[in-house]
């Protein structure tokens, strides 16, 4: 038992395991030429050094679900799965950036931007094409790597089967969400509120919240009822998180959240805020400049003010509260019927309060 | 034992299993909306009805490696893996079409073209974006499906581990080859003959020939030496196949091979033919119009004649013969030392003769 391992220790160990995974891949890439090795090294730079929210959530929950602590082997196995979850996250980000045509993420060059800039400050169209194609192909490898990681987990057949089924469901649902998100932004499907909320839940909540929580339940050998409760809680928290993200992009402090200010308004992103505004009398005046790439800061500020006046901000803040309350209700039920131990409630409530007070 | 199952039976069974896989996926897609179901149905239309070269190769080899016939369970398991190999092939085709910006495959609309045309004969840029994004996302799901299929094979732990390692290596090498191919066509790396041959081997031979042959060896429980010989044979045959493909595109009869005539010359594809021509005095006159989208049929015919005169056609036909001869040498060695039975030699030689006489 290594119940003395602190939260900081685990964070460091996840980071180390992630670096090791990329180093192994870069070594395996050597026989395919320096260009391919460079791709892996660039990937490692972009995939490490982050907050590791998903791996940490998985390990925090697993510890909370394991009152007698975790053995060395159990910790090792959980770190492996947590790294796979992070690889999956990075794969989704890469394909998302290709689909969105983005060269930046949080105002810094993303993998595509970094690769392209190696060939000059103002990369040619062929260089950009090569950089984007690199991101598609690297995403394919990371997706495969995460799936094979789950398949190779050193656990009982039952645990392995549950983890694989969980991963399969997660990838299907995330891709379905991303597919709907693209259809919304390309105007191929109707941007009603119900579709937008389902899309947010599928695209973000499923792999960022439900997957880590359910994987922790499976690794802890928890009963199916515990896993189901955690799935419901993860769905609510994940949707709250995504809605907060939408609110921050429009109403937040760009110096704190670090994103490109008002990028959602310039890109014409179909969020719950916009779906609500569409149903109000303010929409015609908002619509005029919504989704225009050359939106000026003063126009964006105006648009933000109108989104506030029409009630969209309050409405979406209300949705966040509803989702957080729904998570608390499921948690209380699970505690009452003994499905989830108090340590889990503590971890979940901390997470909920971080989502509620989020400014970055 | 069902040693009476004919080759035709197996072809039908592979096709049925493939259709079933897509039908299951379309059913699972239902909860994510009609748009997502339609994506799976379109995918099924494009992925079925083909020649199933890779699944058939796998099953032909497995039968040749199994002198006592295959049990019902063994056949079932092999069909499952063969379907996974076909799903992988389709995933690679989808991402390849996205990277190449193609809307056609063999002069008919590919998945992207079909999806886009649903929204009108002259689809808008957002519709094309949505169709291309759909192909990225569907490719992700098929890649995952193939990997999970390998992970779930109903076999001993040893067989499963060997199959997973084989798949991991195959995907890494194919992606490395595709990555080099993109870098070649975007002018990011130098198009020398050695790089081009390695790229063809990695991009095509590894998953289309080496994978089916090695998977058959693993499923038959063959010794590692047999698997190694088959890997070498698959590498040679696969490279011969790709070189024949390059020859057909330039020197073949478009009415027979069914591809867009001279598309390689218009796209400026870096093939072994072109790499050889670059080293001759004819190159300056070929280079003038090589890789121009508006290449006329008469210019293309001229270019073809010059590629013939400079010796590039003969050179690449020589390479094809060398690869086929190398495959025969490995086969003869394997037969002599008893690693591979005569039935395998028969199957391989038939395949080699089909590659040699290929006109479509």
XYZ file of C-alpha atoms in Angstrom:
720
model
C 0.000 0.000 0.000
C 1.239 3.463 -0.813
C -1.544 5.444 0.794
C 1.047 8.108 1.561
C 1.286 9.182 -2.118
C 0.160 12.801 -2.146
C -1.911 14.507 -4.800
C 1.226 16.406 -5.956
C 3.167 13.139 -6.278
C 0.450 11.716 -8.492
C 0.386 14.802 -10.709
C 4.138 14.462 -11.236
C 3.829 10.759 -11.911
C 1.106 11.280 -14.525
C 3.244 13.936 -16.231
C 6.265 11.601 -16.191
C 4.227 8.700 -17.592
C 2.892 10.948 -20.355
C 6.412 12.127 -21.258
C 7.632 8.541 -21.279
C 4.808 7.503 -23.624
C 5.759 10.228 -26.095
C 9.484 9.438 -25.765
C 8.758 5.774 -26.605
C 6.722 6.836 -29.624
C 9.448 9.230 -30.810
C 11.980 6.361 -30.516
C 9.701 4.018 -32.514
C 9.337 6.794 -35.118
C 13.087 6.915 -35.779
C 13.057 4.279 -38.482
C 10.645 6.438 -40.487
C 12.911 9.468 -40.804
C 13.708 12.699 -38.979
C 10.535 14.424 -40.162
C 8.370 11.826 -38.427
C 10.474 11.947 -35.232
C 10.103 15.740 -35.221
C 6.331 15.308 -35.394
C 6.344 13.216 -32.209
C 8.682 15.608 -30.430
C 6.458 18.560 -31.308
C 3.444 16.555 -30.147
C 5.150 15.875 -26.809
C 5.817 19.596 -26.310
C 2.155 20.396 -26.931
C 0.649 17.517 -24.979
C 2.726 17.918 -21.812
C 2.907 20.791 -19.355
C -0.884 21.127 -19.212
C -3.253 20.910 -16.275
C -4.006 17.204 -16.794
C -7.575 17.787 -15.569
C -8.908 14.462 -16.858
C -6.112 12.206 -15.527
C -6.216 13.989 -12.157
C -9.986 13.626 -11.953
C -9.662 9.893 -12.632
C -7.009 9.408 -9.951
C -8.742 11.643 -7.382
C -11.931 9.642 -7.776
C -10.148 6.320 -7.675
C -8.505 7.292 -4.380
C -11.844 8.427 -2.996
C -13.387 5.103 -4.039
C -10.564 3.113 -2.402
C -10.848 3.543 1.384
C -7.935 1.155 1.994
C -5.574 2.969 -0.361
C -4.080 1.775 -3.615
C -1.340 -0.795 -4.049
C 1.671 0.027 -6.196
C 0.250 -2.068 -9.045
C -3.177 -0.459 -8.787
C -1.624 3.016 -8.886
C 0.540 2.059 -11.854
C -2.441 0.656 -13.759
C -4.574 3.728 -13.033
C -1.785 6.058 -14.197
C -1.594 4.086 -17.455
C -5.317 4.486 -18.098
C -5.171 8.152 -17.054
C -2.409 8.729 -19.627
C -4.569 7.011 -22.269
C -7.421 9.381 -21.412
C -5.063 12.343 -21.896
C -3.847 10.923 -25.246
C -7.482 10.630 -26.328
C -8.083 14.251 -25.298
C -5.092 15.404 -27.352
C -6.262 13.357 -30.358
C -9.672 15.057 -30.192
C -8.047 18.516 -29.876
C -5.907 17.850 -32.954
C -8.820 16.800 -35.157
C -10.904 19.648 -33.727
C -8.209 22.153 -34.717
C -8.065 20.677 -38.236
C -11.853 20.902 -38.567
C -11.951 24.472 -37.202
C -8.968 25.562 -39.315
C -7.291 26.885 -36.162
C -3.572 27.644 -35.909
C -3.834 28.900 -32.329
C -5.067 27.497 -29.035
C -5.266 29.823 -26.043
C -3.548 32.526 -28.122
C -0.428 30.390 -28.723
C 0.423 28.372 -31.847
C -1.160 24.927 -31.692
C 0.590 21.869 -33.159
C -0.431 22.862 -36.693
C 0.776 26.437 -36.204
C 4.055 25.271 -34.665
C 4.781 22.805 -37.494
C 3.943 25.397 -40.156
C 6.106 28.104 -38.570
C 9.169 25.886 -38.773
C 9.064 26.571 -42.517
C 8.903 30.355 -42.171
C 6.886 33.073 -40.436
C 4.401 33.275 -43.299
C 3.926 29.641 -44.290
C 2.887 28.777 -47.868
C -0.358 26.918 -48.637
C 1.503 23.584 -49.223
C 3.269 23.946 -45.849
C -0.066 24.635 -44.114
C -1.562 21.629 -45.904
C 1.302 19.454 -44.701
C 0.923 20.782 -41.139
C -2.841 20.149 -41.098
C -2.386 16.679 -42.597
C 0.228 15.967 -39.916
C -2.379 16.789 -37.262
C -4.920 14.402 -38.843
C -2.349 11.610 -38.957
C -0.960 12.213 -35.480
C -4.515 12.257 -34.126
C -5.039 8.844 -35.718
C -1.970 7.487 -33.937
C -2.961 8.938 -30.561
C -6.482 7.561 -30.887
C -5.033 4.128 -31.663
C -2.513 4.426 -28.855
C -5.232 5.245 -26.299
C -7.427 2.364 -27.483
C -4.574 -0.141 -27.430
C -3.616 1.172 -23.978
C -7.100 0.329 -22.688
C -6.932 -3.072 -24.413
C -3.602 -3.887 -22.725
C -4.618 -2.904 -19.195
C -3.147 -5.363 -16.709
C -6.434 -6.350 -15.058
C -9.052 -9.089 -14.953
C -10.942 -9.931 -18.151
C -14.068 -8.383 -16.669
C -12.331 -5.075 -15.836
C -10.706 -4.971 -19.262
C -14.028 -5.653 -21.028
C -15.768 -2.935 -19.000
C -13.009 -0.434 -19.769
C -13.069 -1.243 -23.494
C -16.867 -0.933 -23.663
C -16.601 2.390 -21.819
C -13.970 3.687 -24.235
C -15.940 2.518 -27.279
C -19.068 4.295 -26.051
C -17.058 7.422 -25.175
C -15.437 7.722 -28.594
C -18.729 7.106 -30.416
C -20.563 9.718 -28.346
C -17.769 12.310 -28.570
C -17.542 11.915 -32.338
C -21.343 12.128 -32.632
C -21.203 15.376 -30.614
C -18.394 16.785 -32.733
C -20.266 15.784 -35.897
C -23.384 17.644 -34.709
C -21.222 20.629 -33.688
C -19.786 20.862 -37.218
C -23.271 20.477 -38.738
C -24.496 23.317 -36.481
C -21.684 25.692 -37.425
C -21.977 24.840 -41.136
C -25.735 25.396 -41.023
C -26.542 21.798 -41.986
C -28.827 21.251 -38.939
C -31.102 23.638 -37.027
C -29.511 25.378 -34.017
C -32.292 24.862 -31.464
C -31.463 24.855 -27.757
C -32.158 21.161 -27.270
C -29.741 20.139 -30.045
C -27.085 22.531 -28.741
C -27.281 21.209 -25.176
C -27.113 17.587 -26.381
C -24.146 18.466 -28.593
C -22.262 20.089 -25.687
C -22.941 17.108 -23.448
C -21.812 14.605 -26.071
C -18.834 16.523 -27.349
C -17.316 17.603 -24.034
C -18.955 16.099 -20.954
C -18.713 12.481 -22.090
C -14.972 12.207 -22.509
C -13.837 14.952 -20.123
C -15.998 14.086 -17.114
C -17.998 10.888 -17.565
C -15.026 8.875 -18.867
C -12.609 9.690 -15.989
C -15.317 9.124 -13.353
C -16.558 5.844 -14.840
C -13.027 4.583 -15.499
C -12.211 5.243 -11.833
C -15.307 3.263 -10.813
C -14.310 0.319 -13.019
C -10.692 0.359 -11.794
C -11.916 0.495 -8.174
C -14.089 -2.551 -8.866
C -17.153 -0.509 -7.880
C -20.644 -1.914 -8.418
C -22.494 -1.037 -11.646
C -24.855 1.188 -9.602
C -21.916 3.333 -8.458
C -20.690 3.605 -12.040
C -24.167 4.660 -13.229
C -24.425 7.342 -10.555
C -20.982 8.649 -11.460
C -21.955 8.661 -15.153
C -24.992 10.837 -14.350
C -22.931 13.145 -12.124
C -20.218 13.440 -14.781
C -22.821 14.316 -17.417
C -24.236 17.148 -15.284
C -20.834 18.515 -14.248
C -19.498 18.286 -17.786
C -22.433 20.175 -19.229
C -22.084 22.826 -16.487
C -18.396 23.106 -17.380
C -19.106 23.576 -21.096
C -21.806 26.174 -20.420
C -19.390 28.056 -18.142
C -16.886 27.899 -20.984
C -19.437 29.473 -23.339
C -20.209 32.178 -20.747
C -16.511 32.945 -20.223
C -15.877 33.383 -23.943
C -18.558 36.093 -24.167
C -18.837 37.591 -20.668
C -15.534 36.587 -19.018
C -12.294 38.440 -18.468
C -10.049 37.546 -21.448
C -6.945 38.382 -19.405
C -7.940 35.655 -16.971
C -9.417 32.911 -19.193
C -6.569 33.221 -21.716
C -8.687 32.606 -24.815
C -8.996 34.784 -27.841
C -11.580 37.406 -26.615
C -15.002 37.072 -28.257
C -13.758 34.330 -30.614
C -17.125 32.528 -30.255
C -18.961 35.643 -31.531
C -16.561 36.150 -34.437
C -16.777 32.467 -35.421
C -20.565 32.426 -35.080
C -20.411 29.516 -32.643
C -23.866 28.070 -31.931
C -23.939 28.053 -28.111
C -26.798 27.926 -25.613
C -26.370 31.699 -25.200
C -27.022 32.274 -28.884
C -29.864 29.737 -29.030
C -31.637 31.672 -26.267
C -30.964 35.055 -27.887
C -32.418 33.796 -31.175
C -35.791 33.395 -29.431
C -35.848 37.051 -28.266
C -36.628 40.361 -29.952
C -32.947 41.361 -29.660
C -31.812 38.754 -32.176
C -32.211 40.794 -35.409
C -29.757 43.413 -34.082
C -27.315 40.745 -32.813
C -27.523 38.673 -35.986
C -26.270 41.539 -38.199
C -22.628 41.082 -37.177
C -22.745 37.629 -35.532
C -20.199 35.248 -37.087
C -18.233 37.888 -38.997
C -14.471 37.420 -38.962
C -13.784 41.185 -38.937
C -15.918 41.922 -35.850
C -14.290 44.908 -34.099
C -13.729 44.984 -30.310
C -16.375 47.706 -29.892
C -18.909 45.753 -31.985
C -18.140 42.670 -29.904
C -18.645 44.594 -26.666
C -21.971 45.871 -28.030
C -23.028 42.370 -28.941
C -22.062 41.132 -25.487
C -24.200 43.865 -23.911
C -27.189 42.874 -26.038
C -26.737 39.206 -25.154
C -26.862 40.322 -21.522
C -29.911 42.585 -22.008
C -31.947 39.963 -23.857
C -31.610 37.638 -20.870
C -29.311 35.062 -22.495
C -26.565 35.441 -19.879
C -28.961 34.953 -16.955
C -30.643 32.064 -18.715
C -27.380 30.178 -19.251
C -26.132 30.965 -15.722
C -29.419 29.415 -14.587
C -28.685 26.306 -16.680
C -25.270 25.996 -15.019
C -26.913 26.148 -11.578
C -29.485 23.562 -12.650
C -26.799 21.163 -13.806
C -24.766 21.619 -10.625
C -27.907 21.089 -8.540
C -28.770 17.960 -10.532
C -25.261 16.598 -9.865
C -25.728 17.267 -6.137
C -29.095 15.501 -6.133
C -27.657 12.350 -7.725
C -24.745 12.499 -5.295
C -27.057 12.809 -2.278
C -29.096 9.819 -3.490
C -25.970 7.758 -3.987
C -24.692 8.672 -0.543
C -28.059 7.935 1.044
C -28.319 4.460 -0.463
C -24.642 3.748 0.304
C -23.592 3.446 -3.342
C -20.865 6.082 -3.077
C -18.731 6.716 0.035
C -18.450 10.193 1.649
C -14.900 10.673 0.292
C -16.365 10.593 -3.221
C -18.961 13.204 -2.300
C -16.169 15.417 -0.999
C -14.170 15.127 -4.257
C -17.235 15.728 -6.436
C -18.387 18.756 -4.442
C -14.915 20.298 -4.683
C -15.026 19.815 -8.434
C -18.527 21.328 -8.650
C -17.422 24.372 -6.690
C -14.392 24.842 -8.986
C -16.723 24.749 -12.013
C -19.120 27.227 -10.401
C -16.413 29.745 -9.522
C -14.499 29.291 -12.769
C -12.925 32.364 -14.330
C -10.246 30.748 -16.489
C -14.731 -28.831 -39.528
C -16.205 -27.006 -42.474
C -13.494 -27.752 -45.012
C -16.223 -27.762 -47.640
C -16.714 -23.967 -47.451
C -15.797 -22.688 -50.893
C -13.932 -19.497 -51.708
C -17.217 -17.967 -52.970
C -18.958 -18.844 -49.689
C -16.262 -17.070 -47.732
C -16.485 -13.964 -49.915
C -20.222 -13.817 -49.276
C -19.722 -14.355 -45.553
C -17.136 -11.551 -45.320
C -19.492 -9.221 -47.178
C -22.367 -10.189 -44.855
C -20.234 -9.676 -41.739
C -19.152 -6.271 -43.016
C -22.770 -5.255 -43.694
C -23.772 -6.473 -40.242
C -21.002 -4.413 -38.618
C -22.226 -1.258 -40.343
C -25.862 -2.049 -39.537
C -24.966 -2.401 -35.838
C -23.140 0.910 -35.949
C -26.052 2.645 -37.697
C -28.384 1.296 -34.974
C -26.059 2.566 -32.210
C -25.982 5.947 -33.994
C -29.756 6.368 -33.717
C -29.674 8.076 -30.348
C -27.500 10.823 -31.856
C -29.934 11.948 -34.525
C -30.864 11.227 -38.118
C -27.858 13.104 -39.509
C -25.458 10.748 -37.720
C -27.425 7.654 -38.777
C -27.295 8.876 -42.390
C -23.511 9.150 -42.085
C -23.247 5.461 -41.141
C -25.655 4.405 -43.887
C -23.658 6.320 -46.485
C -20.482 4.771 -45.106
C -21.987 1.291 -45.474
C -22.873 1.980 -49.113
C -19.293 3.048 -49.839
C -17.524 0.371 -47.814
C -19.474 -2.614 -49.137
C -19.734 -4.041 -52.635
C -15.967 -3.824 -53.200
C -13.451 -6.515 -54.035
C -12.503 -7.186 -50.398
C -8.926 -7.926 -51.496
C -7.451 -7.708 -47.998
C -10.035 -9.865 -46.168
C -9.893 -12.458 -48.957
C -6.107 -12.539 -48.853
C -6.224 -13.121 -45.091
C -8.723 -15.975 -45.381
C -7.037 -17.568 -48.411
C -3.732 -17.650 -46.545
C -5.308 -18.939 -43.360
C -6.869 -21.840 -45.270
C -3.551 -22.566 -46.955
C -1.851 -22.570 -43.534
C -4.481 -24.922 -42.068
C -4.052 -28.353 -43.724
C -6.787 -29.865 -41.537
C -9.368 -27.209 -42.388
C -10.916 -24.596 -40.127
C -13.499 -25.195 -37.437
C -16.649 -23.098 -37.384
C -15.223 -20.999 -34.527
C -11.902 -20.511 -36.281
C -13.659 -19.380 -39.458
C -15.880 -17.013 -37.487
C -12.912 -15.487 -35.669
C -10.951 -15.052 -38.909
C -13.915 -13.373 -40.610
C -14.130 -10.941 -37.674
C -10.462 -9.975 -38.005
C -10.796 -9.798 -41.802
C -13.687 -7.340 -41.386
C -11.551 -5.261 -38.998
C -8.813 -5.138 -41.646
C -11.373 -3.869 -44.177
C -12.642 -1.235 -41.696
C -9.052 -0.076 -41.223
C -8.639 0.152 -45.010
C -11.770 2.268 -45.298
C -10.606 4.526 -42.435
C -7.310 5.127 -44.248
C -9.133 5.840 -47.535
C -11.357 8.414 -45.821
C -8.489 10.331 -44.236
C -6.519 10.030 -47.474
C -9.403 11.610 -49.408
C -9.607 14.454 -46.864
C -5.854 15.065 -47.146
C -5.917 14.941 -50.951
C -9.057 17.094 -51.162
C -10.674 14.442 -53.372
C -14.416 14.223 -54.003
C -14.087 11.261 -56.380
C -12.636 7.764 -56.160
C -12.454 5.713 -59.348
C -14.423 8.444 -61.154
C -17.418 8.123 -58.814
C -18.273 10.377 -55.853
C -16.470 9.204 -52.712
C -18.090 9.499 -49.260
C -17.290 13.230 -49.096
C -18.701 13.850 -52.575
C -21.834 11.808 -51.829
C -22.530 13.648 -48.548
C -21.968 17.049 -50.174
C -24.230 16.283 -53.159
C -27.148 15.570 -50.825
C -27.250 19.322 -50.276
C -27.322 20.225 -53.972
C -25.411 19.579 -57.190
C -23.058 22.507 -56.580
C -22.407 22.319 -52.824
C -21.458 25.474 -50.912
C -18.144 25.805 -49.044
C -19.817 25.171 -45.613
C -21.446 21.995 -46.981
C -18.091 20.788 -48.349
C -16.491 21.597 -44.987
C -19.158 19.587 -43.193
C -18.704 16.663 -45.627
C -14.909 16.654 -45.206
C -15.217 16.927 -41.414
C -17.663 14.001 -41.493
C -14.988 11.919 -43.254
C -12.378 12.793 -40.602
C -14.781 11.846 -37.813
C -16.053 8.669 -39.450
C -12.446 7.633 -40.103
C -11.778 8.055 -36.369
C -14.670 5.754 -35.538
C -13.638 3.091 -38.053
C -10.055 3.174 -36.793
C -11.322 2.707 -33.249
C -13.729 -0.011 -34.324
C -10.949 -1.984 -36.055
C -8.644 -1.656 -33.039
C -11.327 -2.702 -30.567
C -12.214 -5.597 -32.886
C -8.635 -6.871 -32.670
C -8.671 -6.344 -28.881
C -11.850 -8.406 -28.516
C -10.761 -11.381 -30.632
C -11.971 -14.603 -29.051
C -8.560 -16.283 -28.806
C -5.768 -17.098 -26.363
C -3.974 -14.229 -24.627
C -0.884 -14.946 -26.710
C -2.790 -14.763 -30.018
C -4.546 -11.591 -28.927
C -1.289 -9.937 -27.860
C 0.372 -10.868 -31.158
C -2.577 -9.505 -33.156
C -2.620 -6.247 -31.178
C 1.144 -5.764 -31.591
C 0.764 -6.439 -35.319
C -2.059 -3.898 -35.636
C -0.157 -1.269 -33.623
C 2.905 -1.670 -35.836
C 0.748 -1.611 -38.984
C -1.025 1.624 -38.097
C 2.216 3.340 -37.058
C 3.962 2.346 -40.285
C 1.009 3.219 -42.539
C 0.636 6.637 -40.936
C 4.409 7.215 -41.200
C 4.161 6.353 -44.914
C 1.170 8.639 -45.433
C 2.952 11.410 -43.550
C 6.010 11.077 -45.826
C 3.712 10.955 -48.874
C 2.114 14.268 -47.891
C 5.537 15.799 -47.181
C 6.684 14.657 -50.646
C 3.698 16.137 -52.463
C 3.873 19.388 -50.466
C 7.602 19.699 -51.200
C 8.575 19.495 -47.524
C 11.007 16.575 -48.089
C 13.237 15.682 -51.076
C 11.671 13.298 -53.630
C 14.582 10.898 -54.087
C 13.936 7.350 -55.269
C 14.879 5.730 -51.943
C 12.395 7.876 -49.988
C 9.657 7.247 -52.549
C 10.092 3.470 -52.463
C 10.109 3.433 -48.645
C 6.993 5.622 -48.630
C 5.133 3.288 -51.032
C 6.091 0.262 -48.964
C 5.011 1.863 -45.688
C 1.861 3.500 -46.969
C 0.421 0.608 -48.991
C 2.289 -2.678 -48.647
C 2.235 -2.797 -44.846
C -1.500 -2.706 -44.286
C -2.716 -4.152 -47.607
C -0.379 -7.144 -47.872
C 1.811 -7.619 -44.791
C -1.092 -7.231 -42.333
C -3.430 -9.835 -43.930
C -0.577 -12.329 -44.381
C 0.803 -11.916 -40.851
C -2.673 -11.912 -39.285
C -3.365 -15.226 -41.071
C -0.110 -16.626 -39.670
C -1.018 -15.561 -36.130
C -4.578 -16.925 -36.408
C -3.214 -20.223 -37.762
C -0.891 -20.425 -34.759
C 2.083 -20.513 -37.155
C 5.627 -20.235 -35.807
C 7.278 -16.780 -35.667
C 9.593 -17.865 -38.534
C 6.563 -18.414 -40.812
C 5.177 -15.010 -39.835
C 8.528 -13.351 -40.600
C 8.737 -14.984 -44.018
C 5.184 -13.918 -44.800
C 5.983 -10.373 -43.660
C 8.913 -10.249 -46.107
C 6.811 -11.732 -48.919
C 3.975 -9.278 -48.207
C 6.414 -6.353 -48.294
C 7.739 -7.360 -51.726
C 4.295 -8.108 -53.203
C 2.836 -4.918 -51.777
C 5.575 -2.768 -53.217
C 5.184 -4.520 -56.601
C 1.439 -3.813 -56.413
C 1.966 -0.109 -55.665
C 4.532 0.249 -58.469
C 2.097 -1.434 -60.879
C -0.502 1.044 -59.702
C 1.844 3.935 -60.526
C 2.548 2.398 -63.950
C -1.162 1.931 -64.683
C -1.978 5.548 -63.862
C 0.520 6.788 -66.478
C 0.853 3.987 -69.042
C -2.289 1.912 -68.493
C -5.628 1.798 -70.282
C -7.937 4.165 -68.366
C -10.995 2.335 -69.697
C -9.750 -0.787 -67.952
C -8.204 0.524 -64.698
C -11.170 2.824 -64.054
C -9.158 5.677 -62.565
C -9.090 9.256 -63.666
C -6.615 9.100 -66.616
C -3.238 10.745 -65.936
C -4.419 12.019 -62.532
C -0.948 11.299 -61.073
C 0.654 13.599 -63.674
C -1.882 16.368 -63.116
C -1.510 16.131 -59.320
C 2.287 16.020 -59.556
C 2.417 12.780 -57.590
C 5.965 11.844 -56.606
C 6.218 8.250 -57.830
C 9.181 6.017 -58.642
C 8.554 6.815 -62.331
C 9.010 10.519 -61.713
C 11.977 10.011 -59.375
C 13.755 8.123 -62.168
C 12.806 10.700 -64.811
C 14.224 13.487 -62.630
C 17.657 11.916 -62.963
C 17.550 11.991 -66.791
C 18.066 14.694 -69.417
C 14.342 14.513 -70.288
C 13.258 15.993 -66.957
C 13.392 19.724 -67.863
C 10.850 19.163 -70.666
C 8.628 16.955 -68.456
C 8.823 19.306 -65.465
C 7.301 22.237 -67.405
C 3.749 20.897 -67.171
C 4.150 18.254 -64.426
C 1.692 18.811 -61.563
C -0.525 21.334 -63.364
C -4.249 20.927 -62.771
C -5.156 22.067 -66.303
C -2.930 19.525 -68.084
C -4.671 18.728 -71.407
C -5.060 15.135 -72.684
C -2.568 15.782 -75.488
C -0.023 17.284 -73.087
C -0.513 14.284 -70.802
C 0.018 11.869 -73.709
C 3.200 13.769 -74.633
C 4.421 13.568 -71.049
C 3.677 9.859 -70.972
C 5.714 9.369 -74.153
C 8.661 11.248 -72.656
C 8.475 9.204 -69.460
C 8.675 6.141 -71.693
C 11.563 7.498 -73.816
C 13.670 8.528 -70.817
C 13.582 4.927 -69.597
C 11.376 5.525 -66.514
C 8.723 3.006 -67.599
C 11.260 0.227 -68.201
C 13.039 1.066 -64.973
C 9.875 0.763 -62.869
C 8.741 -2.381 -64.717
C 12.162 -3.753 -63.774
C 11.528 -2.835 -60.119
C 8.216 -4.707 -60.226
C 9.983 -7.803 -61.560
C 12.673 -7.476 -58.886
C 10.081 -7.319 -56.116
C 8.165 -10.297 -57.491
C 11.417 -12.234 -57.827
C 12.397 -11.321 -54.261
C 9.014 -12.594 -53.029
C 9.590 -15.876 -54.914
C 13.062 -16.249 -53.383
C 11.756 -15.848 -49.827
C 8.946 -18.266 -50.637
C 11.353 -20.863 -52.031
C 13.526 -20.587 -48.910
C 10.515 -20.950 -46.643
C 9.332 -23.989 -48.566
C 12.814 -25.538 -48.563
C 13.213 -25.223 -44.788
C 9.642 -26.392 -44.208
C 8.446 -23.096 -42.685
C 5.572 -22.681 -45.130
C 3.538 -25.541 -46.647
C 3.110 -25.975 -50.449
C -0.507 -24.726 -50.300
C 0.801 -21.346 -49.139
C 3.261 -21.218 -52.017
C 0.390 -21.915 -54.412
C -1.713 -19.044 -52.972
C 1.215 -16.608 -52.974
C 2.250 -17.450 -56.536
C -1.320 -16.923 -57.760
C -1.329 -13.530 -56.074
C 2.044 -12.626 -57.591
C 0.833 -13.549 -61.058
C -2.307 -11.418 -60.606
C -0.100 -8.457 -59.642
C 2.199 -9.035 -62.615
C -0.627 -9.189 -65.152
C -2.656 -6.398 -63.581
C -4.467 -4.041 -65.929
C -7.153 -2.685 -63.608
